[in-house]
PDB file of C-alpha atoms and ligand atoms in Angstrom:
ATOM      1  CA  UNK I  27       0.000   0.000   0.000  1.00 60.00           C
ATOM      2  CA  UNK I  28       1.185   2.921  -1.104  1.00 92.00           C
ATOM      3  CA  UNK I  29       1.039   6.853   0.758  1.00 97.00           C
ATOM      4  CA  UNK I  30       1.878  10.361   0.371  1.00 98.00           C
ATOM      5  CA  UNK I  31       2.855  12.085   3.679  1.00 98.00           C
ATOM      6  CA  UNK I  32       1.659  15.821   3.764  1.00 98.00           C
ATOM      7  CA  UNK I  33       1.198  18.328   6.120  1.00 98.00           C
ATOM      8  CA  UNK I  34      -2.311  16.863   7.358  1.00 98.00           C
ATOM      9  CA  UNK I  35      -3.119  14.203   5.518  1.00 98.00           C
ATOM     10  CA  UNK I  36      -1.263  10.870   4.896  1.00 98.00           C
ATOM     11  CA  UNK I  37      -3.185  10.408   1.310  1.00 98.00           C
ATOM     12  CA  UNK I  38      -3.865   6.595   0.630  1.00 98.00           C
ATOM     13  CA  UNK I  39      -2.790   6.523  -3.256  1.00 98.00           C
ATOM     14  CA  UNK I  40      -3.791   3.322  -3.355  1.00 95.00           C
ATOM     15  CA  UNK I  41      -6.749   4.816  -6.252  1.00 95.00           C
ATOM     16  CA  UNK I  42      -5.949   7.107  -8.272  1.00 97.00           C
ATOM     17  CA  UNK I  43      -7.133  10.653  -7.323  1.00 98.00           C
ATOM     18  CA  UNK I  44      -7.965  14.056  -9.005  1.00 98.00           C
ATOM     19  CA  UNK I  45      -6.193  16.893  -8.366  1.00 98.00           C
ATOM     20  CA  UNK I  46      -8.325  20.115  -9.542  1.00 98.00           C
ATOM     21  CA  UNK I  47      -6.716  23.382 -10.615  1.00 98.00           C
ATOM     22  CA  UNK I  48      -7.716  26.708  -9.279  1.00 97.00           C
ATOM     23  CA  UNK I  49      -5.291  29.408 -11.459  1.00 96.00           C
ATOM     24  CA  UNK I  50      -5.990  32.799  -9.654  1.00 95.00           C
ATOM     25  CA  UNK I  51      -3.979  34.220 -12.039  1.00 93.00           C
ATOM     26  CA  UNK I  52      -4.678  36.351 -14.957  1.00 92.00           C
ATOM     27  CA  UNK I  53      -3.088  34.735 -17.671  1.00 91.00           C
ATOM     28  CA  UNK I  54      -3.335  30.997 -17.407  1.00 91.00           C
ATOM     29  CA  UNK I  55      -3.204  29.117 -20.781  1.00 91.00           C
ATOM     30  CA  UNK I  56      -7.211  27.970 -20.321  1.00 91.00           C
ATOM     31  CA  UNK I  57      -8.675  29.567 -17.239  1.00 89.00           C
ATOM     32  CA  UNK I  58      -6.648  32.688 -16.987  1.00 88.00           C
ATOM     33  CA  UNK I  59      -8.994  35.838 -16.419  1.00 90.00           C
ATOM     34  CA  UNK I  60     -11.850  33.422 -14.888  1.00 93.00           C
ATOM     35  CA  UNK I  61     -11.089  33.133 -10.848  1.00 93.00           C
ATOM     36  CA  UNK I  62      -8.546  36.199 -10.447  1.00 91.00           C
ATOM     37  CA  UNK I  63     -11.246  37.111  -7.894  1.00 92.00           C
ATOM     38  CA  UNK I  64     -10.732  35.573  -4.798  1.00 93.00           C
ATOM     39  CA  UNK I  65     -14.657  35.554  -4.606  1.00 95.00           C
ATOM     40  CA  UNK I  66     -14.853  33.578  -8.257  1.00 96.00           C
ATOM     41  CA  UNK I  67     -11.350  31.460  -6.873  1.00 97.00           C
ATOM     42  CA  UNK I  68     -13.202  30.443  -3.519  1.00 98.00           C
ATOM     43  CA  UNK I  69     -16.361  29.289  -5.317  1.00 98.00           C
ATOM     44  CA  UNK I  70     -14.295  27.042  -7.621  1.00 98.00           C
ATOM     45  CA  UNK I  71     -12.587  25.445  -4.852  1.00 98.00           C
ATOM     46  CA  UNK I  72     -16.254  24.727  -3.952  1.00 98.00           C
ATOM     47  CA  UNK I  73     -17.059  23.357  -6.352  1.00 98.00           C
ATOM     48  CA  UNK I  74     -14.126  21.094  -7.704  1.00 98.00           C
ATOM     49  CA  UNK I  75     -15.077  19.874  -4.062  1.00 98.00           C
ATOM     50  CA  UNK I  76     -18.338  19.297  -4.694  1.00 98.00           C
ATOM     51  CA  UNK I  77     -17.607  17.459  -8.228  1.00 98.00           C
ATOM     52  CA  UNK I  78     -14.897  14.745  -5.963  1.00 98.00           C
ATOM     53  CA  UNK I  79     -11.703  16.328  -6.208  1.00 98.00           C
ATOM     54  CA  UNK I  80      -9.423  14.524  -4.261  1.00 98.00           C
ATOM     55  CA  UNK I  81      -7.074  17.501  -3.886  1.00 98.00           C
ATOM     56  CA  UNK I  82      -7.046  20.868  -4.701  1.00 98.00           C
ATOM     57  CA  UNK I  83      -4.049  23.153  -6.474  1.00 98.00           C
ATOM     58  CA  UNK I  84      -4.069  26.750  -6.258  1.00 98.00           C
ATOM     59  CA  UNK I  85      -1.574  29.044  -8.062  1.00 97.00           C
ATOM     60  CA  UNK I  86      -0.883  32.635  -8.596  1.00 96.00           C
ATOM     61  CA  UNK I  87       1.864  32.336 -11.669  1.00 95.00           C
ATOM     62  CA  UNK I  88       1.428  31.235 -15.055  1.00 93.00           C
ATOM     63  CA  UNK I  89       3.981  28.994 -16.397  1.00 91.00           C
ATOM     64  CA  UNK I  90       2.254  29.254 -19.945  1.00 88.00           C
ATOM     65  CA  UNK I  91       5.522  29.607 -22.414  1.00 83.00           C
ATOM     66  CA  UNK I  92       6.129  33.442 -22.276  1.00 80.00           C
ATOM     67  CA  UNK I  93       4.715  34.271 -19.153  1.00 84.00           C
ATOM     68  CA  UNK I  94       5.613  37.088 -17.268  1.00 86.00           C
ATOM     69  CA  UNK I  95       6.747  35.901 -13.615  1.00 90.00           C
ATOM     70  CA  UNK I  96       4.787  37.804 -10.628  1.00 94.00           C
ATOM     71  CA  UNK I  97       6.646  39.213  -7.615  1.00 96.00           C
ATOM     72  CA  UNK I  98       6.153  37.831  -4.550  1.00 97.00           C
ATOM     73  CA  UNK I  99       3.567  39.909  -2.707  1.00 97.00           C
ATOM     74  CA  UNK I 100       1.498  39.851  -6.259  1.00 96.00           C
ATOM     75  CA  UNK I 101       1.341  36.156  -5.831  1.00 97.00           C
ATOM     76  CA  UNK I 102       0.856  36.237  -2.039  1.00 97.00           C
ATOM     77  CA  UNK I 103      -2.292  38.334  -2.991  1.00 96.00           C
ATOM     78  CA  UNK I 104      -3.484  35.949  -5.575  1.00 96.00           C
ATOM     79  CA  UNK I 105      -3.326  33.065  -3.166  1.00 98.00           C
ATOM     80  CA  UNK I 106      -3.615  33.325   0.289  1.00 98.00           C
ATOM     81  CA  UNK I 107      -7.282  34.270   0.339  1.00 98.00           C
ATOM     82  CA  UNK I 108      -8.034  31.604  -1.585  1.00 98.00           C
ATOM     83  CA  UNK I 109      -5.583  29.203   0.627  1.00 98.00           C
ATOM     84  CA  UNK I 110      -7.094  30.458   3.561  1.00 98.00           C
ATOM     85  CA  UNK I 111     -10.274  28.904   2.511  1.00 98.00           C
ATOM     86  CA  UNK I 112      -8.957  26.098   0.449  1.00 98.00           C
ATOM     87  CA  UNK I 113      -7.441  24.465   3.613  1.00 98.00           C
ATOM     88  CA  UNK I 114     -11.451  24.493   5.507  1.00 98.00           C
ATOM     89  CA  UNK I 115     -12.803  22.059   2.635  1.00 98.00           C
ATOM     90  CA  UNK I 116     -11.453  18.468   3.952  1.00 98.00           C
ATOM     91  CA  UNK I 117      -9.237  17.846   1.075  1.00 98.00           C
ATOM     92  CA  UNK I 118      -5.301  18.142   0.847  1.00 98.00           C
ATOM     93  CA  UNK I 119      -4.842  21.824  -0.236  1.00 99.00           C
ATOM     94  CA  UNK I 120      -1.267  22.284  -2.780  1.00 98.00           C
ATOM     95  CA  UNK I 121      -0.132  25.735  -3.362  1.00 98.00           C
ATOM     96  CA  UNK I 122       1.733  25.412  -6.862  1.00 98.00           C
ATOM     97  CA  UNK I 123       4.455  28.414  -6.583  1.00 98.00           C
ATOM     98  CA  UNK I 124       8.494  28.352  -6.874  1.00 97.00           C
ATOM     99  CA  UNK I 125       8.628  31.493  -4.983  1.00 98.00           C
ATOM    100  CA  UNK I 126       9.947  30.379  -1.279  1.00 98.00           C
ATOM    101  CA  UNK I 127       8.599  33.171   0.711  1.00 98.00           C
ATOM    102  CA  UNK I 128       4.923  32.241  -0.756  1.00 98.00           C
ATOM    103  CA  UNK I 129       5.813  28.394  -0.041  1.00 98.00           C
ATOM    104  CA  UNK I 130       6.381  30.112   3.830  1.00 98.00           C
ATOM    105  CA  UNK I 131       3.016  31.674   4.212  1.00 98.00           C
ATOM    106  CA  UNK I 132       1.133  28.583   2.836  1.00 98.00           C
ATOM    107  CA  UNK I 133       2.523  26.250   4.915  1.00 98.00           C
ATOM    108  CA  UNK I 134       1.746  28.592   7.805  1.00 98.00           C
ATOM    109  CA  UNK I 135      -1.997  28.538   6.661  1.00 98.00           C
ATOM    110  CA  UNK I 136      -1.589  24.633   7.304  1.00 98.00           C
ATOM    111  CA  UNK I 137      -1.133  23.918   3.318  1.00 98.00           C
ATOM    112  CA  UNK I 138      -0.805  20.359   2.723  1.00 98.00           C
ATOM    113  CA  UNK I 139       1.611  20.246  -0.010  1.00 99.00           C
ATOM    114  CA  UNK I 140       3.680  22.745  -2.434  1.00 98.00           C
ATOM    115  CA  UNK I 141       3.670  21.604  -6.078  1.00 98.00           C
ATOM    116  CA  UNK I 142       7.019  23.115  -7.491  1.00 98.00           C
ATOM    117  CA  UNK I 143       7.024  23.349 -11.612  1.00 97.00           C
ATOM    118  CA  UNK I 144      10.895  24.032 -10.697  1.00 97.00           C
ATOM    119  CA  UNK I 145      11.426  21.550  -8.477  1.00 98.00           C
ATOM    120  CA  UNK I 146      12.651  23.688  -5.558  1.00 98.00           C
ATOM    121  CA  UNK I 147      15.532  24.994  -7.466  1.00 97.00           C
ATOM    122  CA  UNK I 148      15.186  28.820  -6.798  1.00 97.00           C
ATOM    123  CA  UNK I 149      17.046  29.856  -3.674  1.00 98.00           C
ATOM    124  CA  UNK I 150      15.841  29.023   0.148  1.00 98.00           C
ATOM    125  CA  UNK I 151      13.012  26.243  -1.310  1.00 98.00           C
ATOM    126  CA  UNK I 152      14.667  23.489  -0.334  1.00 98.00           C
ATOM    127  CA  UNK I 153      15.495  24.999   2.767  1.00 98.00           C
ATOM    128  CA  UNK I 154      11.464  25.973   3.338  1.00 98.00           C
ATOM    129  CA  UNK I 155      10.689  22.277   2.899  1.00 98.00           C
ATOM    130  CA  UNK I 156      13.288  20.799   4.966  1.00 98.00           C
ATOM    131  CA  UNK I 157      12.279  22.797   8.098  1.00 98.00           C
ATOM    132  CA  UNK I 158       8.674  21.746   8.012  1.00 98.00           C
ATOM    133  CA  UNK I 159       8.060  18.664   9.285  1.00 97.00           C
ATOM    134  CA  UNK I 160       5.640  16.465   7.251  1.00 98.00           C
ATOM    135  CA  UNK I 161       4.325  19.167   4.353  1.00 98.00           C
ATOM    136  CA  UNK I 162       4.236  16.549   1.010  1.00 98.00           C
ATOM    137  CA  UNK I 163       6.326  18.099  -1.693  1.00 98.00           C
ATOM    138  CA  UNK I 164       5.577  17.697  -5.643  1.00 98.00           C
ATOM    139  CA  UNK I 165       8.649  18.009  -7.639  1.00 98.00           C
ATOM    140  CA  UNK I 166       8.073  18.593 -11.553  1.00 98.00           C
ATOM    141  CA  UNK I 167      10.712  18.765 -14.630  1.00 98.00           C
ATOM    142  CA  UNK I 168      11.117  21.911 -16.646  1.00 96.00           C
ATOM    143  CA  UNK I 169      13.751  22.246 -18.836  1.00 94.00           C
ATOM    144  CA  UNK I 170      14.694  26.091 -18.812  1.00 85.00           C
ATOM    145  CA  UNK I 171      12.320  28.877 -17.765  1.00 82.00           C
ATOM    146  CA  UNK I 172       8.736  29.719 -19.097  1.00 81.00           C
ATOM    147  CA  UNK I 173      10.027  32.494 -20.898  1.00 78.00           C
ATOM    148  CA  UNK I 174      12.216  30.199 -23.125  1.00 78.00           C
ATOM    149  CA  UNK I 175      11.703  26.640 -22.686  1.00 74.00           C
ATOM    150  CA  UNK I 176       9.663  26.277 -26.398  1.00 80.00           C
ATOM    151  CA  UNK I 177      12.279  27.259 -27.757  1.00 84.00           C
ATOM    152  CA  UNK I 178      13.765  24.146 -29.528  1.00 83.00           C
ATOM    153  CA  UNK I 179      13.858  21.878 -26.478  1.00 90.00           C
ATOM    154  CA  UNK I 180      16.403  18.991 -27.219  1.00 93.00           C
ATOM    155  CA  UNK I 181      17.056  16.123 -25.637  1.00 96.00           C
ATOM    156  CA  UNK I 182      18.756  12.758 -26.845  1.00 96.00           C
ATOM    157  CA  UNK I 183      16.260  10.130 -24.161  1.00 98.00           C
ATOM    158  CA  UNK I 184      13.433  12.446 -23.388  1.00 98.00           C
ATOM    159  CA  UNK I 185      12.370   9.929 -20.362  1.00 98.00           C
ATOM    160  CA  UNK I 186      16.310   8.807 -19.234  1.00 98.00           C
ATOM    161  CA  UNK I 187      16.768  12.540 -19.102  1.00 98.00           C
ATOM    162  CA  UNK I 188      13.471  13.839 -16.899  1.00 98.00           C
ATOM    163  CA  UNK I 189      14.125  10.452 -15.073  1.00 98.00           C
ATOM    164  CA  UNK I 190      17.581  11.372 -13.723  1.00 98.00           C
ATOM    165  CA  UNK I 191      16.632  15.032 -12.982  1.00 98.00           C
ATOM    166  CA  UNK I 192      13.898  14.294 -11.105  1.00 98.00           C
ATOM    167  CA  UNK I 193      16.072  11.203  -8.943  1.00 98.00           C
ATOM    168  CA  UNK I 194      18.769  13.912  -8.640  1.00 98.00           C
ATOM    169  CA  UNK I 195      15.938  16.369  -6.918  1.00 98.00           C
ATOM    170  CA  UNK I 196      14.951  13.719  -4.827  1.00 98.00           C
ATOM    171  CA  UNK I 197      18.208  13.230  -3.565  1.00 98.00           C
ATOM    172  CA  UNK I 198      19.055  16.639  -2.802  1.00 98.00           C
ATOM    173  CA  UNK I 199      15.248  17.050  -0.961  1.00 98.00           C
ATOM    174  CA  UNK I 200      16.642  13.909   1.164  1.00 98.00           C
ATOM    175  CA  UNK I 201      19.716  14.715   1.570  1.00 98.00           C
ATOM    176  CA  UNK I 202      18.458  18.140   3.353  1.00 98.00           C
ATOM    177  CA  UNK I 203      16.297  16.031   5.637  1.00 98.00           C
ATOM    178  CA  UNK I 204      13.308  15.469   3.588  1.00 98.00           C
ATOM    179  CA  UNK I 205      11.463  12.048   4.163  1.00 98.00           C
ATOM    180  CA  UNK I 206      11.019  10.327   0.266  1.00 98.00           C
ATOM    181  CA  UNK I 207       6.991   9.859   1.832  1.00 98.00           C
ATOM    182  CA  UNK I 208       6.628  13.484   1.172  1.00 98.00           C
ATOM    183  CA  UNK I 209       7.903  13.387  -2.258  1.00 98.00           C
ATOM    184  CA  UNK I 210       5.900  12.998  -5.400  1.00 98.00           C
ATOM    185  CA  UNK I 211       7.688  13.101  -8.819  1.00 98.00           C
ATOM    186  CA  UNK I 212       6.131  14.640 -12.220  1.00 98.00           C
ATOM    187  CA  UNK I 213       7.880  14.526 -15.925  1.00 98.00           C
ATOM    188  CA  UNK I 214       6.267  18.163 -16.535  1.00 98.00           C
ATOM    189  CA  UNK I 215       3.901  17.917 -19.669  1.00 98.00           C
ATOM    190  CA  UNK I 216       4.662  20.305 -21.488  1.00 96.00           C
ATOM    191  CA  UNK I 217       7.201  22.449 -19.872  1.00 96.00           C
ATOM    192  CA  UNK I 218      10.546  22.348 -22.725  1.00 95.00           C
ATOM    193  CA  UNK I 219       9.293  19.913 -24.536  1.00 96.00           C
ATOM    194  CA  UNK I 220       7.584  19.379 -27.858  1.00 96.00           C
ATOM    195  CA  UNK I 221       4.367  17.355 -28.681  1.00 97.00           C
ATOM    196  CA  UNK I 222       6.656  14.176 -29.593  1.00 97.00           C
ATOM    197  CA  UNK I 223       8.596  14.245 -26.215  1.00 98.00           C
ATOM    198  CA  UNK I 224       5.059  14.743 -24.108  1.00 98.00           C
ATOM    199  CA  UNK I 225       3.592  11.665 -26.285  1.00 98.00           C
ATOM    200  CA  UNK I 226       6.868   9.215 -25.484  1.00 98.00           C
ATOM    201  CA  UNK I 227       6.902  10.086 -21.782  1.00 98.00           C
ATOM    202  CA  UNK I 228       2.915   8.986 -21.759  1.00 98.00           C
ATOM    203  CA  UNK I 229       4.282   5.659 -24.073  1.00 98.00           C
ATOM    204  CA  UNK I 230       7.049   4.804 -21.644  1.00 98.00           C
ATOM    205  CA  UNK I 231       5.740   6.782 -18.188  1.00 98.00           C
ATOM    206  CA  UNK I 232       6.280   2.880 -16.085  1.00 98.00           C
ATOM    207  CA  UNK I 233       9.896   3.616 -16.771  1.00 98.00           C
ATOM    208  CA  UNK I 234       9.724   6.674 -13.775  1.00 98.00           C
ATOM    209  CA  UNK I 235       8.130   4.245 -11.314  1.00 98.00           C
ATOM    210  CA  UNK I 236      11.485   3.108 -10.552  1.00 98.00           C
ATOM    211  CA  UNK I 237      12.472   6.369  -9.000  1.00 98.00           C
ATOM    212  CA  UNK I 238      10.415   4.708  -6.423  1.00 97.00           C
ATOM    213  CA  UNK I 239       8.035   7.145  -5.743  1.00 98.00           C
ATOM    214  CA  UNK I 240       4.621   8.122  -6.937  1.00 98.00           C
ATOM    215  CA  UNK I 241       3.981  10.307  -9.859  1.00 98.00           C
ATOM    216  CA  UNK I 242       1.471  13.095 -10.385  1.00 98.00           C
ATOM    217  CA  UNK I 243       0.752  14.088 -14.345  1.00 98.00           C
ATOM    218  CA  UNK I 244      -0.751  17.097 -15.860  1.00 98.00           C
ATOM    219  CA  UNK I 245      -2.116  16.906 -19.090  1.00 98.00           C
ATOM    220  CA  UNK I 246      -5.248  18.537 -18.799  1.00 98.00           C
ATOM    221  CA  UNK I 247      -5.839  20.765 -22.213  1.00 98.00           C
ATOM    222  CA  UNK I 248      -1.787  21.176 -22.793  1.00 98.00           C
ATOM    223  CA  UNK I 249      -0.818  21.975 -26.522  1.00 97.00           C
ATOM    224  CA  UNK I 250      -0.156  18.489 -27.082  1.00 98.00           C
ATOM    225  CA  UNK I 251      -3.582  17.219 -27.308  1.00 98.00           C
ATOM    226  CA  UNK I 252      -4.504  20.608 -29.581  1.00 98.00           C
ATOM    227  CA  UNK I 253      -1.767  19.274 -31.951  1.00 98.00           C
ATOM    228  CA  UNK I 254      -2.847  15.768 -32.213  1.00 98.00           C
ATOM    229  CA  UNK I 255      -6.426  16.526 -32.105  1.00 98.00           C
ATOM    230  CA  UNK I 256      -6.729  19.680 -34.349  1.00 98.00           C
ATOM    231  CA  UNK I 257      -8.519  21.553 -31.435  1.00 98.00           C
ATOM    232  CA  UNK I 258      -8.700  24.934 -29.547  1.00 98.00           C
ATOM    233  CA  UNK I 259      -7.808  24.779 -25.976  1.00 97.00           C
ATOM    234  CA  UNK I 260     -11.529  24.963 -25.411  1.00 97.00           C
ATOM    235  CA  UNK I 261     -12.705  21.978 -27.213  1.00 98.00           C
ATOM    236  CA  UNK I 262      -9.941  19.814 -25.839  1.00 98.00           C
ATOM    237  CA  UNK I 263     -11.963  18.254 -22.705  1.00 98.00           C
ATOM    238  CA  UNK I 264     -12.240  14.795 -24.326  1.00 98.00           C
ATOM    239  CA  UNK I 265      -8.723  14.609 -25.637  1.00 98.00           C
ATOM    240  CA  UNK I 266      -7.656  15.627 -21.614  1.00 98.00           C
ATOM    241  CA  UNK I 267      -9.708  12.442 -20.459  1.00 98.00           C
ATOM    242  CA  UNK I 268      -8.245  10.032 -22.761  1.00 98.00           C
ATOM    243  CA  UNK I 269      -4.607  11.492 -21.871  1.00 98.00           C
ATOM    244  CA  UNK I 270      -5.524  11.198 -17.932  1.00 98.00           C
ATOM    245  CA  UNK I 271      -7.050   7.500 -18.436  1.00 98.00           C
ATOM    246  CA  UNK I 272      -3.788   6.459 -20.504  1.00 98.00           C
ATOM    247  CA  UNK I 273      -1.766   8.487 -17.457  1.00 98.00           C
ATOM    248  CA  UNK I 274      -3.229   6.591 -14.530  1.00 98.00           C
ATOM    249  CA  UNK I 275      -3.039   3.062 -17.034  1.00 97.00           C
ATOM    250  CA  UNK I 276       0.506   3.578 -17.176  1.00 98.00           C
ATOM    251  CA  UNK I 277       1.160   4.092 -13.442  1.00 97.00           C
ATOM    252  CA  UNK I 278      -0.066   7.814 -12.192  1.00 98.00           C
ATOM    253  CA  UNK I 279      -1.222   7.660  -8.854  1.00 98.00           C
ATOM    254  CA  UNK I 280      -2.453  11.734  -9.237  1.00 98.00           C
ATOM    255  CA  UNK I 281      -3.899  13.275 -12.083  1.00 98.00           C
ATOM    256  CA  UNK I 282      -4.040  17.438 -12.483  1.00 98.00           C
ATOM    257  CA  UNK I 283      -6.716  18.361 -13.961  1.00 98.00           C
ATOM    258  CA  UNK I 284      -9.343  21.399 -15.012  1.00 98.00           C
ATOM    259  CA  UNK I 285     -12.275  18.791 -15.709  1.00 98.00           C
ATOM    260  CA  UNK I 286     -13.167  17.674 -12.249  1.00 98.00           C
ATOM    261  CA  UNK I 287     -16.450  16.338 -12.645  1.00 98.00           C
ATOM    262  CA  UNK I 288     -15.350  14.346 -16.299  1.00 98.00           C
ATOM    263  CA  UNK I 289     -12.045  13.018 -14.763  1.00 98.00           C
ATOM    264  CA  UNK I 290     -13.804  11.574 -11.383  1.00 98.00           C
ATOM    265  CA  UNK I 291     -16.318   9.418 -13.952  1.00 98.00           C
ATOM    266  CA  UNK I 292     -13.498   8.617 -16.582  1.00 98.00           C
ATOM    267  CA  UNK I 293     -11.524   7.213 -13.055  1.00 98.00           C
ATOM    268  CA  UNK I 294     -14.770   5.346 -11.823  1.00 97.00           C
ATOM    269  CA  UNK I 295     -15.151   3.423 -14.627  1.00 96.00           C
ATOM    270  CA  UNK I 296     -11.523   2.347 -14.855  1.00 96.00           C
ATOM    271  CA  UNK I 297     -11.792   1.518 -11.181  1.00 94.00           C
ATOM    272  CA  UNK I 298     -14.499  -0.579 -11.936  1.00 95.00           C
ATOM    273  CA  UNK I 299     -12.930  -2.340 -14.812  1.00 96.00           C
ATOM    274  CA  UNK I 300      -9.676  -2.643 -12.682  1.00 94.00           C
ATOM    275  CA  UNK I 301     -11.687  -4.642  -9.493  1.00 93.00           C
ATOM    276  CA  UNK I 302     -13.818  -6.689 -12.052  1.00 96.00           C
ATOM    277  CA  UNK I 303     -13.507 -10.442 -11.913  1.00 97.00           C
ATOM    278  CA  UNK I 304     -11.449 -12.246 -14.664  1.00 94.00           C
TER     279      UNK I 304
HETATM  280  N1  HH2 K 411       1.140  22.273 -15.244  1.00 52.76           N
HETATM  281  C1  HH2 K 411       0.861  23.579 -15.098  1.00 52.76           C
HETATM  282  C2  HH2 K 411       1.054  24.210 -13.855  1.00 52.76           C
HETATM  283  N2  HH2 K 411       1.507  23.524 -12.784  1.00 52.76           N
HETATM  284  N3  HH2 K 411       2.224  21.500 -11.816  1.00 52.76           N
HETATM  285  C3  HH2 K 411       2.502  20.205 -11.946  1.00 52.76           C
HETATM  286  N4  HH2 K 411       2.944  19.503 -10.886  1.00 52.76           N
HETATM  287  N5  HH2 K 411       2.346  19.536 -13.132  1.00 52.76           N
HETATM  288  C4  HH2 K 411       1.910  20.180 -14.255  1.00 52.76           C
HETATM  289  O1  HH2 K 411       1.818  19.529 -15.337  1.00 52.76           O
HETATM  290  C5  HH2 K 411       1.604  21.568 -14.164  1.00 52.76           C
HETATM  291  C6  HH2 K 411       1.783  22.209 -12.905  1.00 52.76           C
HETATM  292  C7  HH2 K 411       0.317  24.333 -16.258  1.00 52.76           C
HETATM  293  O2  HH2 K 411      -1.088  24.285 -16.295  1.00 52.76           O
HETATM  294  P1  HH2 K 411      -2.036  25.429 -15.714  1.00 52.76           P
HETATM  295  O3  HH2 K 411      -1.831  25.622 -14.249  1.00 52.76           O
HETATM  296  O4  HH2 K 411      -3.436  25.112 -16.091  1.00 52.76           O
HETATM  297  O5  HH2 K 411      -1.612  26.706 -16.538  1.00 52.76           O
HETATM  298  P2  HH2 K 411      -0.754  28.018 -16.201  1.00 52.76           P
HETATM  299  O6  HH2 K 411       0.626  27.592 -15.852  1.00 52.76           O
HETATM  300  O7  HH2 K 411      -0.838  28.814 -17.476  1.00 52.76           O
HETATM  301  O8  HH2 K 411      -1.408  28.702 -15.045  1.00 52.76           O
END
């Protein structure tokens, strides 16, 4: 049986679960604009609640390619009013931020877990983590920086390459006193890498189960599924389903997701096909 350790929840991952996304930002690749409110943010959280989200992740930057990265107390004004609720729902509450000093003032709301698209990499993260004592930790690959990282991503082994990043993270987090129960690991759909890379780490995603930890995958209306599928981010709900079924089929014990309601059914039914008798 397999857990994740976070700050108030020891999550039993032994189904897979739904992560929903609450972007309080502005300019988000597909809800950008809609819950910059912290009124519009809250009810969402609600919501995604309401639909079975397992877990919810709130965030206050864009990491769409080309985004403009917000200062500190801009993103501590996105989030914490929305945090501050988040953590009375029931469910694990993530803050997904790089910045440490907003990592700080979630985990002194009593946020579960920080979701990291940089893996703790910017200055005094690691440090954050390491001095709390059970907060769960999601560490991502991202080859370069939003601003650049489309920009002719290369890599020779697209999987051996996110693969070793994210076991040399994992090291460093537990080498600074970090328990591997608090660590989840995620390839990073999307961020430096083009359509073909995103579709081989789906293909060969059991290979990063031997890190030895559990993974957490979001491909919920990425660019990817608009290539292969001809669609507008809006029209790329069914597309996300199939990519989150073929996730959690090839070992993802946490999907992140936009689609609450749609990814909780899509998950039923392969839970049900999964328990069925031979
Ligand atoms: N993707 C996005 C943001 N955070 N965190 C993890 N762990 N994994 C992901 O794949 C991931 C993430 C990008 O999606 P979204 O939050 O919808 O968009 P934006 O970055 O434009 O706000």
């Amino acid at each position: 049986m397999s857990h994740w350790q976070t700050t108030r929840f020891r999550i039993d991952l032994d189904r897979p679960l739904v992560m929903g996304i609450i972007n309080t930002t502005p300019d988000s690749f597909f809800d950008g604009g809609r819950y910059e409110a912290p009124e519009s943010a809250i009810a969402h959280c609600d919501r995604l609640v309401a639909e079975g989200a397992d877990l919810l992740d709130i965030g206050g930057e864009s990491t769409r390619p080309g985004a403009r990265t917000p200062s500190s107390d801009e993103e501590l004004e996105r989030v914490l009013p929305v945090l501050r609720h988040a953590v009375t729902l029931g469910v694990p509450v993530s803050v997904d931020t790089s910045d440490p000093r907003v990592m700080q003032a979630a985990l002194d709301l009593g946020v579960d877990i920080v979701n990291d698209v940089r893996a703790l990499r910017r200055p005094g993260a690691v440090e954050c983590l390491a001095a709390h004592a059970t907060a769960g930790v999601c560490l991502m690959h991202m080859l370069g920086e939003p601003g650049s990282m489309q920009h002719a991503p290369h890599y020779d082994d697209v999987v051996a390459e996110v693969a070793s990043f994210l076991g040399a993270r994992t090291r460093v987090l537990m080498a600074a006193g970090v328990q591997a129960g608090r660590i989840t690991l995620d390839p990073g759909i999307g961020f430096g890498k083009q359509p073909p890379h995103n579709l081989s780490l789906l293909k060969r995603q059991r290979e990063l189960l031997a890190l030895g930890r559990p993974l957490l995958v979001g491909w919920s209306r990425k660019s990817t599924l608009g290539v292969v599928t001809g669609r507008p981010v809006a029209e790329r709900q069914a597309a996300s389903m199939a990519a989150a079924l073929m996730a959690v089929q090839q070992g993802a014990s946490i999907v992140r997701v936009h689609d609450v309601a749609a990814t909780v059914d899509a998950l039923k039914m392969w839970a049900a096909v999964s328990a069925a008798p031979l």
